[in-house]
Short mmCIF file of C-alpha atoms in Angstrom, two decimals:
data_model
loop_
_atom_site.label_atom_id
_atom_site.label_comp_id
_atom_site.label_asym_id
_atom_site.label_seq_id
_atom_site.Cartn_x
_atom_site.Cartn_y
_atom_site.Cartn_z
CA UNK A 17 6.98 -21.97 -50.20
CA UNK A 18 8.69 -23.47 -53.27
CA UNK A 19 9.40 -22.14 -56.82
CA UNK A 20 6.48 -23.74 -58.24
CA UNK A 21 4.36 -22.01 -56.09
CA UNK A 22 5.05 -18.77 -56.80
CA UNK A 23 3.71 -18.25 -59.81
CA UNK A 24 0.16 -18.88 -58.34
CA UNK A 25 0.78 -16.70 -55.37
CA UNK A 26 1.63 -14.04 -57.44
CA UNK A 27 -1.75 -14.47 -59.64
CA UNK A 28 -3.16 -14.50 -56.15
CA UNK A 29 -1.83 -10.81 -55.01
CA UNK A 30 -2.24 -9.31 -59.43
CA UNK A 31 -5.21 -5.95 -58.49
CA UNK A 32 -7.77 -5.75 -60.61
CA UNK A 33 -6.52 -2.42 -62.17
CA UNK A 34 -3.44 -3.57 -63.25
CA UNK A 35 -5.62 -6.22 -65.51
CA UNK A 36 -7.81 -3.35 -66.82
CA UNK A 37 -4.13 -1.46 -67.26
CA UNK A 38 -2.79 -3.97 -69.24
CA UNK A 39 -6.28 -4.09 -70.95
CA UNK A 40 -6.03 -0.66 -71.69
CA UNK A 41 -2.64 -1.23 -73.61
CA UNK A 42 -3.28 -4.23 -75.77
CA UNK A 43 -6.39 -2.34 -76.62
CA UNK A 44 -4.72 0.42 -77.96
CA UNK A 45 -1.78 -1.33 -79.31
CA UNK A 46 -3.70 -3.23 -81.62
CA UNK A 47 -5.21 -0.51 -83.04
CA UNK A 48 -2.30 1.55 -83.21
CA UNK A 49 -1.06 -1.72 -85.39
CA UNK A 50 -4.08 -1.46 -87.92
CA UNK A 51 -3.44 2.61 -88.01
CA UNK A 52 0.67 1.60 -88.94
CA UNK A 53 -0.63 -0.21 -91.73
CA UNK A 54 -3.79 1.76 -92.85
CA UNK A 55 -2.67 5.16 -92.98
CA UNK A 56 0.57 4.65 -95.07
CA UNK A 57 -1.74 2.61 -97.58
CA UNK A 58 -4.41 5.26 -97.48
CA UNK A 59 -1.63 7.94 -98.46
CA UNK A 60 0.21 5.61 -101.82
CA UNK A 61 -3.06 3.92 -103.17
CA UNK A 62 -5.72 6.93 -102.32
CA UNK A 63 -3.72 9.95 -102.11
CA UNK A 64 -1.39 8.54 -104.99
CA UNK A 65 1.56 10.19 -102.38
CA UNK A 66 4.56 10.86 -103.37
CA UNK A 67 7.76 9.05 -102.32
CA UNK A 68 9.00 12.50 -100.59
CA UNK A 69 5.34 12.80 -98.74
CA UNK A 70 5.61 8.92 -97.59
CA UNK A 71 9.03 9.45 -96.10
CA UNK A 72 7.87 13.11 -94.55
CA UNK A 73 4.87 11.25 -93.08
CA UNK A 74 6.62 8.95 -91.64
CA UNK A 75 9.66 11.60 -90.11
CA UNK A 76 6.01 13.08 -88.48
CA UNK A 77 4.97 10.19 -87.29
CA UNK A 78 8.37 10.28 -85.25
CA UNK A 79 9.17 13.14 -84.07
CA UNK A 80 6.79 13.75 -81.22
CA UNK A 81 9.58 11.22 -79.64
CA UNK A 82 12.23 13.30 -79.65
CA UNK A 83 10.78 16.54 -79.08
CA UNK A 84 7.46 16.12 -76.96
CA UNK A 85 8.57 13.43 -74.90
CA UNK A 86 10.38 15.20 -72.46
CA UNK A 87 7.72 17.70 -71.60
CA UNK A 88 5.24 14.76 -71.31
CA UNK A 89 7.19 13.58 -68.96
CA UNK A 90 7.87 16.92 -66.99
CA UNK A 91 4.20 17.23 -66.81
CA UNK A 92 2.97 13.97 -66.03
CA UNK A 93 5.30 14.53 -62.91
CA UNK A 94 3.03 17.33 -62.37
CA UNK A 95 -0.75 15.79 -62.67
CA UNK A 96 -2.31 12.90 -61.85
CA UNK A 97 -1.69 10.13 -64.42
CA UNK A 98 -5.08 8.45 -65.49
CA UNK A 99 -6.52 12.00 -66.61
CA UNK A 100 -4.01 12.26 -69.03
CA UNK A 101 -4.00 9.07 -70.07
CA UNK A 102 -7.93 9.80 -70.72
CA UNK A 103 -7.29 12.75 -72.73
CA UNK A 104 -4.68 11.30 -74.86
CA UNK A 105 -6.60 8.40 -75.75
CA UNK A 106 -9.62 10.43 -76.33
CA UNK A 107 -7.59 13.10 -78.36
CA UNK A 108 -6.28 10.24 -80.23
CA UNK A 109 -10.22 9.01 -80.71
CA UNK A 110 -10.79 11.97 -82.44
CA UNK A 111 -8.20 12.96 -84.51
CA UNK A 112 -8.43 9.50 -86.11
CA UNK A 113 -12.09 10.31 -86.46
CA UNK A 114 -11.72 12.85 -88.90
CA UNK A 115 -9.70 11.16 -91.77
CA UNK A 116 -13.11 8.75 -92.43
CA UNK A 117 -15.31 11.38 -92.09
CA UNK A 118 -13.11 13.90 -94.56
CA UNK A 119 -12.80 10.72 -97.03
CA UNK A 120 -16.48 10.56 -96.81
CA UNK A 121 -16.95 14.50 -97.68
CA UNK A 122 -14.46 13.80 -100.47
CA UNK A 123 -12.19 16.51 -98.98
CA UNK A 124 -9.03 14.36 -97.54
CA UNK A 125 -5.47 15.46 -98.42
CA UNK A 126 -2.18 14.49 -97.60
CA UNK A 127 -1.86 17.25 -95.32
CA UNK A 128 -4.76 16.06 -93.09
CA UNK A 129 -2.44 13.01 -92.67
CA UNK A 130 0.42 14.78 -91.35
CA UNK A 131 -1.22 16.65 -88.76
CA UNK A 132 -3.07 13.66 -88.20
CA UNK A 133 0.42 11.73 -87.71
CA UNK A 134 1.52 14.55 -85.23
CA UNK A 135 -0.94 15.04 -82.84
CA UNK A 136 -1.70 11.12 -82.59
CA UNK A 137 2.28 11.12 -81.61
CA UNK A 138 1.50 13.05 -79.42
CA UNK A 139 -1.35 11.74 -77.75
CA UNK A 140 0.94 8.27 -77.43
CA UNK A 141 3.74 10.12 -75.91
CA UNK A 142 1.46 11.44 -73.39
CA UNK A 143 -0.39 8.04 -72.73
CA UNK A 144 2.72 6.07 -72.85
CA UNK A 145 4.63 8.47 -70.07
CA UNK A 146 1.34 8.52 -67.87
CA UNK A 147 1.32 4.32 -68.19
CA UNK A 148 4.89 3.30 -67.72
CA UNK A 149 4.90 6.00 -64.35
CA UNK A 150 1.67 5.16 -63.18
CA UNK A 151 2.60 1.53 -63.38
CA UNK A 152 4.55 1.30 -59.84
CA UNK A 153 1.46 3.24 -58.12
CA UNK A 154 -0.40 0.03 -59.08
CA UNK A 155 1.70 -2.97 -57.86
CA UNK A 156 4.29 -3.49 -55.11
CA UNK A 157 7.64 -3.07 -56.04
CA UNK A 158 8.24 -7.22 -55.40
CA UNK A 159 5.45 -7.53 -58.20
CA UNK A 160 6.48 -4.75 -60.96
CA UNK A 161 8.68 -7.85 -62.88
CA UNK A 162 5.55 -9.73 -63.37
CA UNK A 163 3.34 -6.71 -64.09
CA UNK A 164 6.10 -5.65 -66.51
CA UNK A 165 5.69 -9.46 -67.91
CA UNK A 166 2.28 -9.22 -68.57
CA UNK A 167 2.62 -5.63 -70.71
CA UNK A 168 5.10 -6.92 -72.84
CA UNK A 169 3.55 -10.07 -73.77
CA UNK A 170 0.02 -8.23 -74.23
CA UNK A 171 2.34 -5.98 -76.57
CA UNK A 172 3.81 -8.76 -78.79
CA UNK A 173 -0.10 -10.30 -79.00
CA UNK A 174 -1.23 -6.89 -79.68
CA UNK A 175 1.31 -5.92 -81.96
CA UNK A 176 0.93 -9.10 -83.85
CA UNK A 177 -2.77 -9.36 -84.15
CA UNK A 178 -3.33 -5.71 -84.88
CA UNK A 179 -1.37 -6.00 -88.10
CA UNK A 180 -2.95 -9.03 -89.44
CA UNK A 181 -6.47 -6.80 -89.00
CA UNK A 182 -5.15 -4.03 -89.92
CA UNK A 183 -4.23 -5.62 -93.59
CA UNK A 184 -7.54 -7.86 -93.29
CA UNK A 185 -9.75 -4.74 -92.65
CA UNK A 186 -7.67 -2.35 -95.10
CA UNK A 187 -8.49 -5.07 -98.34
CA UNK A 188 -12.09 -5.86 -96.96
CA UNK A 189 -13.35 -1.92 -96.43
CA UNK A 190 -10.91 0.11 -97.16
CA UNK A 191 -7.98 2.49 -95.80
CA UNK A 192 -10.52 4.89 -94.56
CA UNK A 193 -12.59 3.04 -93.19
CA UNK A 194 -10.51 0.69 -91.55
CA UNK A 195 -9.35 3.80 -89.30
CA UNK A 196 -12.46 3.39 -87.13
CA UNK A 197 -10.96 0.20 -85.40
CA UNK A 198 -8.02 2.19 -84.07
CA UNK A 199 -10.75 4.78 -83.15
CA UNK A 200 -12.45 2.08 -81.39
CA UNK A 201 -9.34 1.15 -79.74
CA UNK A 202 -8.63 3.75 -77.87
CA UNK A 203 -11.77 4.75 -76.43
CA UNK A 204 -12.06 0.81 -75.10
CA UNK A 205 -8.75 1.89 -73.68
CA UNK A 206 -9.99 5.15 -72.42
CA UNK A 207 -13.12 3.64 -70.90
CA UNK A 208 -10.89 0.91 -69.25
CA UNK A 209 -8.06 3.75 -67.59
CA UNK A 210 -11.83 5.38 -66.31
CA UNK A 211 -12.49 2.03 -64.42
CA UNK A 212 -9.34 1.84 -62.85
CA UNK A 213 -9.85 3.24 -58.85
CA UNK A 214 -6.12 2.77 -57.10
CA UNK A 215 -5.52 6.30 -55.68
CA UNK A 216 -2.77 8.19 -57.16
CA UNK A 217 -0.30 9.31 -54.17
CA UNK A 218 -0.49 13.27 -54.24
CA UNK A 219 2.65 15.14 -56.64
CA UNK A 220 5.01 16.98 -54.38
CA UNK A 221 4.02 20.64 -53.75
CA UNK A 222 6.48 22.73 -56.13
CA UNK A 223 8.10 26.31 -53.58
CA UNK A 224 6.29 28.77 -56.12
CA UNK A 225 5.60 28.65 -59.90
CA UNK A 226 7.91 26.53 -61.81
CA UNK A 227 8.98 26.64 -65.23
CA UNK A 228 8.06 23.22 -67.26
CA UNK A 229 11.85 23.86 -68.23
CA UNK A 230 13.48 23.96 -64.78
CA UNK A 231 11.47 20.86 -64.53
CA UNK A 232 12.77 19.05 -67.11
CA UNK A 233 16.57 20.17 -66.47
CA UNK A 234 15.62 18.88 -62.58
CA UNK A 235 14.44 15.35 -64.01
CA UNK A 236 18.07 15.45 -66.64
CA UNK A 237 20.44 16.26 -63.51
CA UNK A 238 18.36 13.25 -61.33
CA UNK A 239 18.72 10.65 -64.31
CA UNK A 240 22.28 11.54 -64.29
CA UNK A 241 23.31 11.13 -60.79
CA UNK A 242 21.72 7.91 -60.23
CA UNK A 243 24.64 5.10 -61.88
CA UNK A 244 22.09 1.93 -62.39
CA UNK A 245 19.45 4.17 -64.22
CA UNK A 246 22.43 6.29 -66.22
CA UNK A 247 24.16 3.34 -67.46
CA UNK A 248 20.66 1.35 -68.54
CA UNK A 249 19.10 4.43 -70.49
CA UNK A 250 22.98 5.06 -71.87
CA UNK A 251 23.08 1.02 -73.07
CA UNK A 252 19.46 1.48 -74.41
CA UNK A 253 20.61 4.47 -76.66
CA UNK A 254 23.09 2.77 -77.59
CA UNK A 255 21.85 -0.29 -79.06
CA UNK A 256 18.96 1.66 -80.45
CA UNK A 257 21.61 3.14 -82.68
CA UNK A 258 23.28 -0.12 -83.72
CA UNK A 259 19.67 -1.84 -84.37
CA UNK A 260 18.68 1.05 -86.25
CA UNK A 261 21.42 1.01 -88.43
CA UNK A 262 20.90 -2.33 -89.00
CA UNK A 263 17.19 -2.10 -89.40
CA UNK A 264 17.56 0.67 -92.52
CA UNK A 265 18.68 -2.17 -94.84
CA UNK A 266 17.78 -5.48 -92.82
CA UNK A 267 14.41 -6.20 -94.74
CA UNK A 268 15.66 -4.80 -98.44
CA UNK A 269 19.36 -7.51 -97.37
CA UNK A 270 17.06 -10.37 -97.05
CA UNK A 271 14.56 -9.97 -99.50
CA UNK A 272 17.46 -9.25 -102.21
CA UNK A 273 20.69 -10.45 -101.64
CA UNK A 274 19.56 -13.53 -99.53
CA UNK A 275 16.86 -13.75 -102.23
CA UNK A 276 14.13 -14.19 -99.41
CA UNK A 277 10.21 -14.80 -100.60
CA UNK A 278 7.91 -12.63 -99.46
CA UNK A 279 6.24 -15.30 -97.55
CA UNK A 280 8.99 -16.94 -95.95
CA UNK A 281 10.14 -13.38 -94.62
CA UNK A 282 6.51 -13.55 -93.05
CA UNK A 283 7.14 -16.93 -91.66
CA UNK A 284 10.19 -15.50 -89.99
CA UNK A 285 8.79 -12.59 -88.77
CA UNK A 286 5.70 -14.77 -87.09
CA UNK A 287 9.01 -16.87 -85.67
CA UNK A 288 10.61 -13.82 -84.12
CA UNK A 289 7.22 -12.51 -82.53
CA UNK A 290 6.67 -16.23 -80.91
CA UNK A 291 10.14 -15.76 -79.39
CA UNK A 292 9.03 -12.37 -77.88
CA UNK A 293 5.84 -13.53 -76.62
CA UNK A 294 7.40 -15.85 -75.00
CA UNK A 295 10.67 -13.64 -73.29
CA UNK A 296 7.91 -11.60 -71.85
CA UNK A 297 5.77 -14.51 -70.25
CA UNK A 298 8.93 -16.35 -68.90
CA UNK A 299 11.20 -13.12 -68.20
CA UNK A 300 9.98 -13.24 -64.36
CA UNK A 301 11.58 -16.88 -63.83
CA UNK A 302 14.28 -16.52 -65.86
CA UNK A 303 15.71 -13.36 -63.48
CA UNK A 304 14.67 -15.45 -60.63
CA UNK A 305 16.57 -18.29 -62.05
CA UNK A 306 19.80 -16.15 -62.93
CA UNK A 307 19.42 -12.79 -61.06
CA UNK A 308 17.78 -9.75 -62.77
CA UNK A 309 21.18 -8.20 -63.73
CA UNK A 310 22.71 -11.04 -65.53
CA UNK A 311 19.61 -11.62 -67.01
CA UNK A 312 19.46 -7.38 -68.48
CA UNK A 313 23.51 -7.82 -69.58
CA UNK A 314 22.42 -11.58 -71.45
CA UNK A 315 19.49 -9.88 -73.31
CA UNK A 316 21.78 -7.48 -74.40
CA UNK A 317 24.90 -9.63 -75.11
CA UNK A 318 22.82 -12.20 -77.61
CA UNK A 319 21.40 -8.91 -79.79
CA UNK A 320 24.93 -8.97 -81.43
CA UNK A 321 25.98 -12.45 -81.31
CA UNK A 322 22.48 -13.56 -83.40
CA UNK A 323 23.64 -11.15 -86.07
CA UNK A 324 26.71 -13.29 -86.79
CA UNK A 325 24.42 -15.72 -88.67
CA UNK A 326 22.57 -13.04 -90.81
CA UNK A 327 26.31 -11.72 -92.31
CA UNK A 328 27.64 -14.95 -92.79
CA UNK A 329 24.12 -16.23 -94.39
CA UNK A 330 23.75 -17.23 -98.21
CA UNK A 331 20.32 -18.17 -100.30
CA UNK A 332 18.54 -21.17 -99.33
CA UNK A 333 16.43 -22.85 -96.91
CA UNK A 334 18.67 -24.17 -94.81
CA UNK A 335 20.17 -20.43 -93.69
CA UNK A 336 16.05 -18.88 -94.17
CA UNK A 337 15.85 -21.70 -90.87
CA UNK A 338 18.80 -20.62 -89.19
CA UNK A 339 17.75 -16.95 -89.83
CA UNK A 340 14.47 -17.44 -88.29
CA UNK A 341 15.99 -19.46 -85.17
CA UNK A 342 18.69 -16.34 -84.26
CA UNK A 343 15.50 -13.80 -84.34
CA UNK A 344 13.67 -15.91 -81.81
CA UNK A 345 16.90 -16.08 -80.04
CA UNK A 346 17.11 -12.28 -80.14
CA UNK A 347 13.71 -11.10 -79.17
CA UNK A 348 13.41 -13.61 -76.65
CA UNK A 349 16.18 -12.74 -74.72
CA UNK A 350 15.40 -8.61 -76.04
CA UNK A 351 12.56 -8.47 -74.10
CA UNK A 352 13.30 -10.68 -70.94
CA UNK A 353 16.04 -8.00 -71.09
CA UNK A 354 13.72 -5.18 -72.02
CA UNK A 355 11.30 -6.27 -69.06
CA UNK A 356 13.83 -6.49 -66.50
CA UNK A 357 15.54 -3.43 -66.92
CA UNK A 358 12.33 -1.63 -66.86
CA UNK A 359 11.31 -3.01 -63.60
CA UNK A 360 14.47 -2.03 -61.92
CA UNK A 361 14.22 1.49 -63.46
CA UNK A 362 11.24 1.88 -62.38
CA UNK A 363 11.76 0.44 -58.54
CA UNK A 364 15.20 2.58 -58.21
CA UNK A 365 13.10 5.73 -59.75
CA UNK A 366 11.64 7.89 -56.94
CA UNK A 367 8.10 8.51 -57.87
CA UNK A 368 8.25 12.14 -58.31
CA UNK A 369 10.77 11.19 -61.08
CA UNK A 370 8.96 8.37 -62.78
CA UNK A 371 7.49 10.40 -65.41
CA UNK A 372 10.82 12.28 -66.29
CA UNK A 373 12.94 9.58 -66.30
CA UNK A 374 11.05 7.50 -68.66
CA UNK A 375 10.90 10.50 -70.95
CA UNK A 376 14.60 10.98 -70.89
CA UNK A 377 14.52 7.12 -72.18
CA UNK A 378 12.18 7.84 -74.82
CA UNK A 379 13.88 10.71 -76.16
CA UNK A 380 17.52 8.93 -76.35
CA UNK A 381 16.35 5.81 -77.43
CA UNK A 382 14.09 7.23 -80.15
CA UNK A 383 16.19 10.41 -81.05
CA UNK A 384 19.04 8.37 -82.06
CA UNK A 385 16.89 6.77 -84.85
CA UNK A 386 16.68 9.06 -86.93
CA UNK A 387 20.49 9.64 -87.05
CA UNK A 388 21.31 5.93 -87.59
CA UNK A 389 19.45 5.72 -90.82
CA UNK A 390 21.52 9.10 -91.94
CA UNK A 391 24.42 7.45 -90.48
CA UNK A 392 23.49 4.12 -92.63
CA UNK A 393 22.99 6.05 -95.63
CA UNK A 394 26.27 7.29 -96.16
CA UNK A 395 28.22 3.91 -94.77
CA UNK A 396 26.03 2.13 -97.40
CA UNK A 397 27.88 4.21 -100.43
CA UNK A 398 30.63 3.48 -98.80
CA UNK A 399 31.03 -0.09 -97.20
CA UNK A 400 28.11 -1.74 -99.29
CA UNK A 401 24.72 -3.08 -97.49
CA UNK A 402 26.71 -6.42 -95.71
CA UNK A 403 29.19 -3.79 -94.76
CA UNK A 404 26.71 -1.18 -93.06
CA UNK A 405 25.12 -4.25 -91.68
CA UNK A 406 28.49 -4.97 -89.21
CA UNK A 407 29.10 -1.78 -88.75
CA UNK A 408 25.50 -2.33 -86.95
CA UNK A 409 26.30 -5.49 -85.53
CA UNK A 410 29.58 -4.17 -84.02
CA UNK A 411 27.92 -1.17 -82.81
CA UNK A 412 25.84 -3.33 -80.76
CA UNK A 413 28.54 -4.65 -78.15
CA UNK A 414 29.20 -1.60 -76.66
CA UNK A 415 26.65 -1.67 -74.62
CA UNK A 416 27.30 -4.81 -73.43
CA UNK A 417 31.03 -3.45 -72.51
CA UNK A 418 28.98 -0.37 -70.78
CA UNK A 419 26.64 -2.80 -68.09
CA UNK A 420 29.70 -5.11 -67.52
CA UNK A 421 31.88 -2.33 -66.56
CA UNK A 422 28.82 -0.93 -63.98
CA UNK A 423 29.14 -2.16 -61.21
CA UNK A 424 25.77 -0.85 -59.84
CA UNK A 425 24.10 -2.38 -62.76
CA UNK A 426 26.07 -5.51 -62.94
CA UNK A 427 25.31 -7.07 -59.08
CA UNK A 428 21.64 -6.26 -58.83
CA UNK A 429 20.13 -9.91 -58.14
CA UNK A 430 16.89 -8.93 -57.59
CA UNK A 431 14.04 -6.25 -57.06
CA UNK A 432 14.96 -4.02 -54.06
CA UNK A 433 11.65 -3.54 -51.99
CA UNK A 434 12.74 -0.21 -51.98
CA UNK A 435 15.32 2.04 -53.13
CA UNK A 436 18.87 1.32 -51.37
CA UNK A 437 21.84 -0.69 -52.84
CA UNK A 438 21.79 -3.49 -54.71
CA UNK A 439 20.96 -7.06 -52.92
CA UNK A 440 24.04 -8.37 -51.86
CA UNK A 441 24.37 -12.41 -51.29
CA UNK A 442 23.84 -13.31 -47.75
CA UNK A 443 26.44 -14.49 -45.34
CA UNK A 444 27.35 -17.74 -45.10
CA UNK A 445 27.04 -17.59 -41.34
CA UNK A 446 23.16 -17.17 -41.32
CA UNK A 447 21.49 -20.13 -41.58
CA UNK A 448 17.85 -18.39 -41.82
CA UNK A 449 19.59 -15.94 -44.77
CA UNK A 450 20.91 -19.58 -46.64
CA UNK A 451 17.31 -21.49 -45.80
CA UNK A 452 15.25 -18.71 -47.38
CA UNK A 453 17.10 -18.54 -50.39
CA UNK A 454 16.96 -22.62 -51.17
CA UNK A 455 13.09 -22.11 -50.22
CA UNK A 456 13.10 -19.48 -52.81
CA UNK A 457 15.45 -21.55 -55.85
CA UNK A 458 18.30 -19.17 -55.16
CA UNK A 459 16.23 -15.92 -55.63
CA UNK A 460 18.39 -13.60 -53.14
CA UNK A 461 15.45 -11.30 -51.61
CA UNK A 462 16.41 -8.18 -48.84
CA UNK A 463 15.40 -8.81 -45.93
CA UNK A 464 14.98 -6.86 -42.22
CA UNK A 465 18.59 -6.24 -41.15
CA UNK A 466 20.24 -8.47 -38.77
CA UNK A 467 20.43 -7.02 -35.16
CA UNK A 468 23.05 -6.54 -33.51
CA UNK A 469 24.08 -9.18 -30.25
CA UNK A 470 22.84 -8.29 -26.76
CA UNK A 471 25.22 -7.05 -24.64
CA UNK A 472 25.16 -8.52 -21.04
CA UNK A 473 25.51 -6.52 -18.16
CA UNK A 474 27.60 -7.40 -15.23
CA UNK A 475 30.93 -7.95 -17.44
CA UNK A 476 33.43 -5.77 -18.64
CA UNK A 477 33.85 -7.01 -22.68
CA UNK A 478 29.69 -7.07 -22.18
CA UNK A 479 29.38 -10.99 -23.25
CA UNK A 480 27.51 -13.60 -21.63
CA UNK A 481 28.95 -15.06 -18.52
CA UNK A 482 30.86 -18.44 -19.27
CA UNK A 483 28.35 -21.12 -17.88
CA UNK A 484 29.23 -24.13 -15.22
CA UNK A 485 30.17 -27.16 -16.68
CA UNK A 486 27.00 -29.46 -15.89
CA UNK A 487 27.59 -32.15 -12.98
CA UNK A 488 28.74 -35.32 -13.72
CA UNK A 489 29.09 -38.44 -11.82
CA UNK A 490 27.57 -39.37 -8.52
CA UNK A 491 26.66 -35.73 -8.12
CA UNK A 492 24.44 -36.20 -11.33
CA UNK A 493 23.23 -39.20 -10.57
CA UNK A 494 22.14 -37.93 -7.06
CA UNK A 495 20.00 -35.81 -8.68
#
């Protein structure tokens, strides 16, 4: 076997449900794009909204992260999976449902929108903890890096596509109207969870009636004891706050004080998403390449370096170019990063955890929002926008100080086949260890353990007896 073979082997062993999985998420992706662009539209240029009822609708849009996603989690330890990924996405169906069909009765409000906003957060939360968990159930744990590939690059396409339809459909029908795409969406994604026929291994019988609480505090108190999950969901948090600061000002920076068209900010945007795209097809040979834990501490080392260029940046095309190279620079390497570190989470994760432990992700990664654009608020009266924006920036390398100091999450080389330590190099002294891993282009892969030498009997140390020299001379020749 050679390197350039594996990526057809691995096409070879890819199970029909994980396609109609990763179906089911680009489905609903791209409509949850042309929903992210419809429904604030609908609200300014129908509803004539408010500034105040904008932002609040967008807070509500949020804040089923922070406070649902935890219980989702809990309780999609519980159940099986693909039922609640069938009632979310047929709970998000209908909700959506209703905003074309109150527009139509002329009786739609703004406060249809925000319990509209809510309960499809919801319904996400839900489907999104029942997907990322169920995930492992579907592949082998040597093939969760490429099945983790192949969701994030159907999320870039989705994300992508779903926005240019969603602003296509919103000036060719209307706001309203253009709801019933996303309504579409997820019932194709419903119908394609249905099809899906990989048994679900059976939850672990609970002693009694639990609490959903107890459950939750059980999932906390297993995220925290385990050092390679800790410090990954504690370095995701982290930069989530540093981005986020960043990200209050980042569009308003360029598009004023770099003096940035609207269409070249476009241009660079359609840059950026080519450079995730393509992290997510080529994440599984880059951590084959490099080893899946330099590969997670990279992706998270170039976030701040590419900001460099956007502080030091002036008007003109020459830094609108540069600006555009340093966000494919970013997102590539983001999610190569972001697909790596998923797959070991998930392989480390025992199963009856997979659901909580994601949720504990969600809710630090996406609770911390919130707070960074408070946070950037009051640095901005303070430091100025360039100012808040390196406060970001610096923010952003701590982190990278937080996986380098981990041991656990700095030697990982490669997917464990199962939970144990990390893969450690193998001994120079075993030829078959060295030949597998030049077969392999330096991939390190665990293997069954070495046994241990026979011990003769007959002799007091137990090692083979010392053989007779062979015959030589006219002895050997007589023979």
């Amino acid at each position: 076997m050679t390197t350039s073979a594996q990526p057809a082997k691995v096409r070879k062993r890819v199970s029909p449900d994980l396609r109609r999985l990763v179906g089911s998420e680009c489905a609903s992706l791209t409509g949850s794009a042309v929903s992210t662009v419809a429904l604030p539209t609908l609200a300014v240029l129908d509803l004539d909204a408010s500034t105040t009822q904008i932002a609040l609708l967008a807070f509500l849009g949020q804040l089923p992260n922070a406070l649902v996603a935890l219980p989702a989690g809990a309780f999609s330890d519980r159940h099986a999976k693909r039922p609640l990924m069938i009632t979310a996405d047929l709970a998000a169906a209908t909700v959506l449902a209703t905003i074309p069909a109150a527009a139509f009765a002329g009786v739609l409000g703004v406060g249809q929108l925000y319990a509209v906003a809510v309960v499809l957060g919801i319904a996400k939360i839900v489907h999104s903890s029942g997907s990322i968990s169920y995930l492992p159930v579907l592949v082998e744990a040597d093939l969760l890096q490429h099945a983790n590939s192949r969701l994030g690059a159907a999320s870039s396409v989705a994300d992508s596509a779903g926005s240019n339809v969603g602003a296509a459909l919103v000036g060719a029908v209307g706001a309203a109207r253009s709801m019933l795409a996303d309504v579409l969406s997820y019932l194709v994604s419903a119908f394609l969870v249905w099809r899906i026929r990989t048994p679900e291994p059976a939850a672990a019988p609970a002693g009694g009636r639990r609490s959903l609480a107890r459950d939750i505090g059980e999932g906390l108190r297993y995220v925290a004891g385990q050092p390679t999950i800790r410090t990954m969901i504690a370095a995701l948090s982290t930069l989530s706050f540093g981005l986020a600061i960043m990200n209050t000002y980042w569009a308003y920076y360029l598009l004023t004080s770099l003096r940035m068209s609207p269409s070249s900010f476009g241009v660079m945007m359609g840059v950026g998403g080519a450079g995730s795209l393509a992290g997510a097809l080529l994440a599984p040979r880059v951590a084959s390449r490099i080893g899946i834990g330099p590969t997670i501490i990279i992706g998270f080392a170039v976030s701040p370096l590419t900001q460099i260029p956007l502080l030091l940046a002036g008007p003109g095309l020459t830094w609108q170019i540069v600006l555009a190279a340093a966000l494919a620079a970013q997102l590539f390497w983001a999610t190569a990063s972001g697909t790596s570190q998923r797959s070991l989470r998930q392989t480390l994760c025992e199963p009856r955890f997979q659901g909580r432990m994601q949720a504990a992700s969600t809710t630090l990664t996406a609770g911390v929002r919130p707070v960074a654009a408070a946070v950037a608020g009051a640095l901005v009266l303070l430091l100025g926008v360039r100012g808040t924006l390196a406060v970001g920036a610096v923010l952003q390398t701590v982190p990278v100080v937080l996986l380098i100091l981990s041991p656990s999450a700095r030697c990982w080389r490669c997917l464990p086949r199962s939970r144990g330590p990390p893969c450690r190099p193998p001994v120079k002294e075993h030829r078959d260890d060295d030949r597998e891993r030049r077969l392999l282009g330096g991939a390190m892969v665990r293997g069954p353990p070495v046994p241990a030498p026979r011990r003769c009997r007959g002799t007091p140390d137990g090692r083979a007896p010392r053989r007779r020299p062979r015959a030589s001379g006219p002895r050997r020749r007589l023979r």
